PDB file of C-alpha atoms and ligand atoms in Angstrom:
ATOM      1  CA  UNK A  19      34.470  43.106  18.890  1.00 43.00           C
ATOM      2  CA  UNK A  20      31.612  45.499  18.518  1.00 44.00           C
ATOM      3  CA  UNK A  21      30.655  46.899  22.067  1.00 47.00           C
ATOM      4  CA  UNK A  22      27.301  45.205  22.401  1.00 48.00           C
ATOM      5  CA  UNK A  23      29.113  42.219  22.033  1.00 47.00           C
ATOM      6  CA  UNK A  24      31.840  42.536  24.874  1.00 44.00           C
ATOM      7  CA  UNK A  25      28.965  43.598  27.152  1.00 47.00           C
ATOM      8  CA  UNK A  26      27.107  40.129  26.571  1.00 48.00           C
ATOM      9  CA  UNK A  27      30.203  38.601  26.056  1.00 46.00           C
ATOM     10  CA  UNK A  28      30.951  39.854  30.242  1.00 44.00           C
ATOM     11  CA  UNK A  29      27.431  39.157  31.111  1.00 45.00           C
ATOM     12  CA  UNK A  30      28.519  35.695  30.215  1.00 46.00           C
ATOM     13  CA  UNK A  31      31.737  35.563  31.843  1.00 44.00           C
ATOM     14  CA  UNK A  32      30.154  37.082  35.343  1.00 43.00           C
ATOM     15  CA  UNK A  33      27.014  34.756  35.290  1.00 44.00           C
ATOM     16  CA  UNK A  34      29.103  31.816  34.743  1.00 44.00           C
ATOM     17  CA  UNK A  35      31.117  32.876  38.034  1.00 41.00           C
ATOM     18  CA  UNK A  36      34.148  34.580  36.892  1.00 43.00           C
ATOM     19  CA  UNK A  37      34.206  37.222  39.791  1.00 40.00           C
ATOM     20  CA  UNK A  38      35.690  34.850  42.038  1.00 45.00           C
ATOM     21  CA  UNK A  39      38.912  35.888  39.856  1.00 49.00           C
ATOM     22  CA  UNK A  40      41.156  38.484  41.226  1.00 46.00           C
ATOM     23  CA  UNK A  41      40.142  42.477  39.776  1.00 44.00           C
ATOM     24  CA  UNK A  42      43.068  42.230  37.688  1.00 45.00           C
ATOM     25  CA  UNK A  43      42.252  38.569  35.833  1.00 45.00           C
ATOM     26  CA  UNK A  44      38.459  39.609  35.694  1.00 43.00           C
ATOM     27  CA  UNK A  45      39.778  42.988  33.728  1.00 42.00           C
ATOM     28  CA  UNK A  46      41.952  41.122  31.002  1.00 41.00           C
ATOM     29  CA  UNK A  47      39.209  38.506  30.422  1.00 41.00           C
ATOM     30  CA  UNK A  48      36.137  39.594  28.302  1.00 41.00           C
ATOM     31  CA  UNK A  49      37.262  36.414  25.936  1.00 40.00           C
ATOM     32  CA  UNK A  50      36.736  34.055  28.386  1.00 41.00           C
ATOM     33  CA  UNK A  51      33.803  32.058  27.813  1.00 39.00           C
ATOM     34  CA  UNK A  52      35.734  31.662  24.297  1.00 47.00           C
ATOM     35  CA  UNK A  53      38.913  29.913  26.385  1.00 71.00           C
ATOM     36  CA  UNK A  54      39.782  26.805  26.041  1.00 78.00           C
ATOM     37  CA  UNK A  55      39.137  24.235  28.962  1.00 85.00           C
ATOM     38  CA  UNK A  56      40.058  20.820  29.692  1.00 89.00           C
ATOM     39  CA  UNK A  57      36.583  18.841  29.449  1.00 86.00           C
ATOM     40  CA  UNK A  58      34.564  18.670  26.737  1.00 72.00           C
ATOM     41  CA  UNK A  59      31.445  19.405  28.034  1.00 55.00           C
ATOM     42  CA  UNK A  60      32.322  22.764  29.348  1.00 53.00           C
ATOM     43  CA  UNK A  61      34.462  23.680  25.984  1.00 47.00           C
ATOM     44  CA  UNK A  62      33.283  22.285  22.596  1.00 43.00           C
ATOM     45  CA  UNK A  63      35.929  22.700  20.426  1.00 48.00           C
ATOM     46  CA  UNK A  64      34.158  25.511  18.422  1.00 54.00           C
ATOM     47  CA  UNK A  65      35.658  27.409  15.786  1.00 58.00           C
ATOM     48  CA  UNK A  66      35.890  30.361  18.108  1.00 59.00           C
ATOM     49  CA  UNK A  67      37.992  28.724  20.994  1.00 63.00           C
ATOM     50  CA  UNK A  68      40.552  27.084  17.880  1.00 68.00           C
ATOM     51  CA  UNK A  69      40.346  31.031  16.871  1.00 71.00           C
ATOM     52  CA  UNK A  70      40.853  32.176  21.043  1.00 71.00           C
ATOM     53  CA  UNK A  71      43.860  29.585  21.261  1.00 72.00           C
ATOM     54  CA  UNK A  72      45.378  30.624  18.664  1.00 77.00           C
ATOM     55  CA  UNK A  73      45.060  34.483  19.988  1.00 80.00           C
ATOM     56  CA  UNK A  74      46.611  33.730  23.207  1.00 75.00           C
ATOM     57  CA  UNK A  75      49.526  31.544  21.642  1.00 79.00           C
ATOM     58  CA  UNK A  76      50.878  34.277  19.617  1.00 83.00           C
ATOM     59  CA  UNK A  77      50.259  37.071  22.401  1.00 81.00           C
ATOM     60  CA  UNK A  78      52.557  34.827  24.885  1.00 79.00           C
ATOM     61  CA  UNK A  79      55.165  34.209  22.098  1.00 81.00           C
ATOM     62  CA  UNK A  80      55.155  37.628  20.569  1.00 84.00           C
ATOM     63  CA  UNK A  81      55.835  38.392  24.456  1.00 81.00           C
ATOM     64  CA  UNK A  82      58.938  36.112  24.908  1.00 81.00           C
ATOM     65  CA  UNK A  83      60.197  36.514  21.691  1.00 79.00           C
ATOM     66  CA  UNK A  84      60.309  40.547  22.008  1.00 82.00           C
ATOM     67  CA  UNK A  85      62.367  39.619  25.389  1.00 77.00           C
ATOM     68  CA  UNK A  86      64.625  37.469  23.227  1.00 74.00           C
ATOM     69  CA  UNK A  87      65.218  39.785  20.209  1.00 78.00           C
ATOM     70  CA  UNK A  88      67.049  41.967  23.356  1.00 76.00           C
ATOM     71  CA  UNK A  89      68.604  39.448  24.428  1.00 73.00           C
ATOM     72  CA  UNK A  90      70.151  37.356  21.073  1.00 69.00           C
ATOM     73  CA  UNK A  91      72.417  35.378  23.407  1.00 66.00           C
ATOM     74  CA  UNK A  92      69.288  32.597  24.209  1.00 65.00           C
ATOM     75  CA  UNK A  93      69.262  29.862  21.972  1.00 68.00           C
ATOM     76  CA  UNK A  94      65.995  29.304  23.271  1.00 83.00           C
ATOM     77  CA  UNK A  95      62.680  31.437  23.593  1.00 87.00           C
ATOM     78  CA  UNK A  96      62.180  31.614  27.631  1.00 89.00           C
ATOM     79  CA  UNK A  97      58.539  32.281  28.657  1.00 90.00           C
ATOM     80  CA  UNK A  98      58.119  33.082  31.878  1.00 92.00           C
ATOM     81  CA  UNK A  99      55.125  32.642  34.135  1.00 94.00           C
ATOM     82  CA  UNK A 100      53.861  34.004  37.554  1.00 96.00           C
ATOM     83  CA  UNK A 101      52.646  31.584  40.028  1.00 97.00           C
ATOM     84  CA  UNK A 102      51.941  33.609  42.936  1.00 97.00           C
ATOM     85  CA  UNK A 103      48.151  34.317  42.330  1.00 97.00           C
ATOM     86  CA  UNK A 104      47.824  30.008  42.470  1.00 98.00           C
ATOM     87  CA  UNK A 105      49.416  29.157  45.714  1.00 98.00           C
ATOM     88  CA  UNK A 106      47.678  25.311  45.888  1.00 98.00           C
ATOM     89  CA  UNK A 107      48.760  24.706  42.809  1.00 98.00           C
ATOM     90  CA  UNK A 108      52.391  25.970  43.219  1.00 98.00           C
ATOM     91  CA  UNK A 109      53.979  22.008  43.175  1.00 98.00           C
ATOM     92  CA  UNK A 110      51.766  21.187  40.413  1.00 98.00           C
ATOM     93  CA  UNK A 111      52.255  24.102  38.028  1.00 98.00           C
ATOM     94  CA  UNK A 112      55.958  23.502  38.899  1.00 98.00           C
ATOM     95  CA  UNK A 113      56.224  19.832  37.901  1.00 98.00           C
ATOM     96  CA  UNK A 114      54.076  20.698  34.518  1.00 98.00           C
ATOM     97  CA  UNK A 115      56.861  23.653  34.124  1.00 97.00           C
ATOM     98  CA  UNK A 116      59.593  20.629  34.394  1.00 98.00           C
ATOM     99  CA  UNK A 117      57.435  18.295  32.101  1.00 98.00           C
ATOM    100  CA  UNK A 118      57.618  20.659  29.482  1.00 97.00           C
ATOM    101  CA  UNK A 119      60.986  21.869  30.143  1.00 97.00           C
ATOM    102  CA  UNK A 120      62.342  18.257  29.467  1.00 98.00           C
ATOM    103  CA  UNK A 121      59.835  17.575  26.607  1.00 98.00           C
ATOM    104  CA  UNK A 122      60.518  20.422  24.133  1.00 96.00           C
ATOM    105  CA  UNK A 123      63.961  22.527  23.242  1.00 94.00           C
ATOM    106  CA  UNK A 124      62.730  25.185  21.413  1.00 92.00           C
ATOM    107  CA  UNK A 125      61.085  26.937  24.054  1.00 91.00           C
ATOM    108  CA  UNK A 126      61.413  26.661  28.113  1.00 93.00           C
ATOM    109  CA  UNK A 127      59.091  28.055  30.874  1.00 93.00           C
ATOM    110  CA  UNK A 128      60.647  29.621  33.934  1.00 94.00           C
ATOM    111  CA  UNK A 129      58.977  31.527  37.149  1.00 96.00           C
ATOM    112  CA  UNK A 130      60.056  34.790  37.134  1.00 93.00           C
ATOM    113  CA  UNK A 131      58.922  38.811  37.638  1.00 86.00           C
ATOM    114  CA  UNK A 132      57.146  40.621  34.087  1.00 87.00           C
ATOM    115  CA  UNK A 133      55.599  37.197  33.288  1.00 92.00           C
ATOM    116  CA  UNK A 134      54.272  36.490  30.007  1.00 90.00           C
ATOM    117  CA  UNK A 135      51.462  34.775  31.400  1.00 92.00           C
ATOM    118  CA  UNK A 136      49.889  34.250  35.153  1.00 94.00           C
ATOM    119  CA  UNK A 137      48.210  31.336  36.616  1.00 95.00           C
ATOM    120  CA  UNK A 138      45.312  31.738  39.084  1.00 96.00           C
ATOM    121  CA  UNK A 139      42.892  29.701  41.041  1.00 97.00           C
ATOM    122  CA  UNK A 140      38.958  29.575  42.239  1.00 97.00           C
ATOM    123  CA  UNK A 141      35.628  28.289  41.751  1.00 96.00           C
ATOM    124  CA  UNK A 142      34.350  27.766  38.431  1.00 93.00           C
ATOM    125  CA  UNK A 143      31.632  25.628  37.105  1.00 89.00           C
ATOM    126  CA  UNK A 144      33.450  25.843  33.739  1.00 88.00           C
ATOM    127  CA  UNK A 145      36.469  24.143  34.894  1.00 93.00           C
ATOM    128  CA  UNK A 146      39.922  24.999  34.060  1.00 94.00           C
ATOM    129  CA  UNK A 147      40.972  27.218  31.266  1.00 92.00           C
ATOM    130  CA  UNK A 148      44.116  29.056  29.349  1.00 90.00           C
ATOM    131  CA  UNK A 149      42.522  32.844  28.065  1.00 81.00           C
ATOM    132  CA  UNK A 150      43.719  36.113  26.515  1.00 50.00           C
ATOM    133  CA  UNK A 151      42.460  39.562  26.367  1.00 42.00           C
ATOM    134  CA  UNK A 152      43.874  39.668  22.861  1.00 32.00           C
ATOM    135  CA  UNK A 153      47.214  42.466  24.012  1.00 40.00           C
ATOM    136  CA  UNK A 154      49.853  40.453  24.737  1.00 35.00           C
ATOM    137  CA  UNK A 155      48.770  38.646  27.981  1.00 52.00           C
ATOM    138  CA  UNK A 156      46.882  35.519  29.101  1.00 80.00           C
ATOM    139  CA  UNK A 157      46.404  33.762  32.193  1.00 91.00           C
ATOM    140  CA  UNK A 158      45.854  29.784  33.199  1.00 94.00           C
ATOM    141  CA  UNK A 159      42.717  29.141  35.384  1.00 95.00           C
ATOM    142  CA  UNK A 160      42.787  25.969  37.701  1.00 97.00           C
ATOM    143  CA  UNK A 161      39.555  25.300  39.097  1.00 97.00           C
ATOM    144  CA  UNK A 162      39.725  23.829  42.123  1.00 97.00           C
ATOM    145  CA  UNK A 163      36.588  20.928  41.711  1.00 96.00           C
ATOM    146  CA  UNK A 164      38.054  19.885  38.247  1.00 96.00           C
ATOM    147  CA  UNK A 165      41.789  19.559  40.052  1.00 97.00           C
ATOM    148  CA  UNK A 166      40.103  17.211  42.510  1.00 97.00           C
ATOM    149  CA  UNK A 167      38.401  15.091  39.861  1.00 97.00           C
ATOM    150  CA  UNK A 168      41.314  14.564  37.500  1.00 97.00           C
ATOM    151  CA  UNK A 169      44.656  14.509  37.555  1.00 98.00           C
ATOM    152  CA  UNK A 170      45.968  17.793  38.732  1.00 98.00           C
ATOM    153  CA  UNK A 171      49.470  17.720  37.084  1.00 98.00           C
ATOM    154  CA  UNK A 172      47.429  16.519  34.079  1.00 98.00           C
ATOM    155  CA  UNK A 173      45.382  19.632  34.526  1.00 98.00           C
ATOM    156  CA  UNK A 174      47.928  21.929  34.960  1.00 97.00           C
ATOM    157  CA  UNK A 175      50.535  20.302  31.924  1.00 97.00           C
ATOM    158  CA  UNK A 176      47.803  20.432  29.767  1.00 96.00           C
ATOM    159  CA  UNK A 177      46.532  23.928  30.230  1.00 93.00           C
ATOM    160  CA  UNK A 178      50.409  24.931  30.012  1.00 93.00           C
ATOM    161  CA  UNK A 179      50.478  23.535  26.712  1.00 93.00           C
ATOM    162  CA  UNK A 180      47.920  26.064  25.256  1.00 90.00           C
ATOM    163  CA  UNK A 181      50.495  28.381  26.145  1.00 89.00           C
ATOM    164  CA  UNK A 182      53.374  26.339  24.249  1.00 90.00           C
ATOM    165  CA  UNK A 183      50.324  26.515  20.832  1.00 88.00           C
ATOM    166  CA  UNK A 184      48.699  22.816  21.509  1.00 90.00           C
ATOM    167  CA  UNK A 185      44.921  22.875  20.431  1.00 88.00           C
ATOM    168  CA  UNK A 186      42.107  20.755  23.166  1.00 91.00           C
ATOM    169  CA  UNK A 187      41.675  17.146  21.005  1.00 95.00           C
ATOM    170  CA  UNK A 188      39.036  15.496  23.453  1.00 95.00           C
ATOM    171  CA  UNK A 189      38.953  12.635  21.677  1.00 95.00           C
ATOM    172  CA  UNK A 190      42.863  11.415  21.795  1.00 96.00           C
ATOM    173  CA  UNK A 191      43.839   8.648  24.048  1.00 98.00           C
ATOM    174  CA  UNK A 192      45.243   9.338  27.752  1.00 98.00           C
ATOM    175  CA  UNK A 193      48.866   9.248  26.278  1.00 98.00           C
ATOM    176  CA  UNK A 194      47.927  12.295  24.551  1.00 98.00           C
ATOM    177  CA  UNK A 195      48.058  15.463  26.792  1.00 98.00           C
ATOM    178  CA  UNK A 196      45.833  17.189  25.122  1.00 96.00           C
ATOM    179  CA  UNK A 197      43.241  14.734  25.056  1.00 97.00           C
ATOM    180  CA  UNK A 198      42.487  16.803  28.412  1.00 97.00           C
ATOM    181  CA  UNK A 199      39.197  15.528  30.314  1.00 96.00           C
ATOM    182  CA  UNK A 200      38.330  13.491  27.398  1.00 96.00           C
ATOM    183  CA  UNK A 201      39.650   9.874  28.811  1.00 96.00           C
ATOM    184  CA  UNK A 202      38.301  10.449  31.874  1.00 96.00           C
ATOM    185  CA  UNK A 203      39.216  10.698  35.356  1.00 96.00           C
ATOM    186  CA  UNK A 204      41.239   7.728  35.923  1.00 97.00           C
ATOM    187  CA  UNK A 205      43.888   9.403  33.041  1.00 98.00           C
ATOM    188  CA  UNK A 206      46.541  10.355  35.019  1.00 98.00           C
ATOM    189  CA  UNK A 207      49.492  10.555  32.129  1.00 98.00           C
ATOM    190  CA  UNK A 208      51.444  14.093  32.532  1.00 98.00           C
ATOM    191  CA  UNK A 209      52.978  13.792  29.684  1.00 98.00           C
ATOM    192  CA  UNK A 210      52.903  15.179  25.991  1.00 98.00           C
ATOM    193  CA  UNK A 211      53.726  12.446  23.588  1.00 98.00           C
ATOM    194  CA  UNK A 212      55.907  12.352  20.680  1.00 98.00           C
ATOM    195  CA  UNK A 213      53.434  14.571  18.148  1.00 98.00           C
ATOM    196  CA  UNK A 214      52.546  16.957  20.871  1.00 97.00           C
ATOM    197  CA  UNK A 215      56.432  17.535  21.395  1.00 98.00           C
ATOM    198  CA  UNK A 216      57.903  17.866  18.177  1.00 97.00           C
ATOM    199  CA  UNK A 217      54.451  20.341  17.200  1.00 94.00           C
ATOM    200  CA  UNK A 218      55.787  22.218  19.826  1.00 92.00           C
ATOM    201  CA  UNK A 219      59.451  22.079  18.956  1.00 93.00           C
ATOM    202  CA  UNK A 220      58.205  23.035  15.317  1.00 91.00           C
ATOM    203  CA  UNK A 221      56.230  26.235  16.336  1.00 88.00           C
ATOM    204  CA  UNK A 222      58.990  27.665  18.598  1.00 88.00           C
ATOM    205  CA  UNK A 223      62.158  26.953  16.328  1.00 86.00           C
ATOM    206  CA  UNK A 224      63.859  29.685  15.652  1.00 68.00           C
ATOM    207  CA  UNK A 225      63.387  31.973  12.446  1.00 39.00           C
TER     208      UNK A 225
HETATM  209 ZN1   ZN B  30      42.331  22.343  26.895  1.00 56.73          ZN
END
């Protein structure tokens, strides 16, 4: 990213409210407006978020697969996350942990110290979001308006999933996790379906 850009592209991220992040998330997120969000009106499923995703997928797997190449004993990739910097939304980010956990083999979440990625919490007008700064880390923001309006275990799960590789498909049904915002606020399903799970089984097997 030429300079120029990165300076508009933190222009952006500051005027849409993005200070209200903690020093450290602020630092690692010039890519931000690029995340990808939960509603469609705030993210438009543009060519550069599919391209941010996709970023911030292989940073978090190229992190917990480097922790499982020294350590071949795992059958299964272990990403671990750090909850501490989202206190109200320790139960939920827990349950979406467990959704996952008993929805896909291939790879498991667990809390733990030298996370792959972090979950924080604030005021946004943008909603909630997964980002990257494009090295190897990313962090999940809940915002807490959008976790009033909609399901927050929705919410959360979903968001997760960008981490596990799922794209935002606004469109999909409520059965469909990643349909996000999309089937409004009375969508309160959790839970990936039977595509979403074996997509992510499929990009975390092994080899
Ligand atoms: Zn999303």
């Amino acid at each position: 990213m030429k300079r120029s850009m990165l300076s508009a592209a933190l222009g952006l991220a500051l005027a849409a409210g993005l200070a209200v992040l903690p020093a450290t998330a602020a630092a690692a997120a010039p890519a931000a407006p690029a995340a990808q969000g939960y509603t469609a009106s705030t993210y438009a499923g543009s060519a550069v978020e599919t391209a941010d995703n996709q970023a911030f997928f292989q940073a978090v797997m190229a992190s917990a697969k480097a922790k499982q190449a020294a350590n071949p004993g795992l059958a299964t990739v272990v990403v671990t996350y750090d909850a501490s910097s989202a206190p109200t939304f320790r139960n939920q980010i827990s349950q979406a942990a467990q959704i996952w956990n008993g929805s896909v083999a291939n790879v498991q979440l667990r809390s733990g110290s030298a996370a792959d990625f972090k979950y924080y919490e604030g005021n946004d007008s943008r909603g909630s979001y997964a980002s990257t700064d494009g090295h190897g880390r990313g962090y999940i923001f809940l915002d807490y308006q959008q976790n009033r309006q909609y399901n927050s275990v929705r919410v959360t799960a979903h968001e997760t999933g960008h981490v596990l590789g799922l794209p935002d498909h606004y469109s999909g049904p409520c059965s469909e996790l990643m349909s996000g915002g999309g089937p409004g606020t009375s969508c309160t399903n959790p839970y990936p379906n039977s595509t979403e799970r074996s997509r992510v089984n499929s990009l975390w097997a092994r080899g």
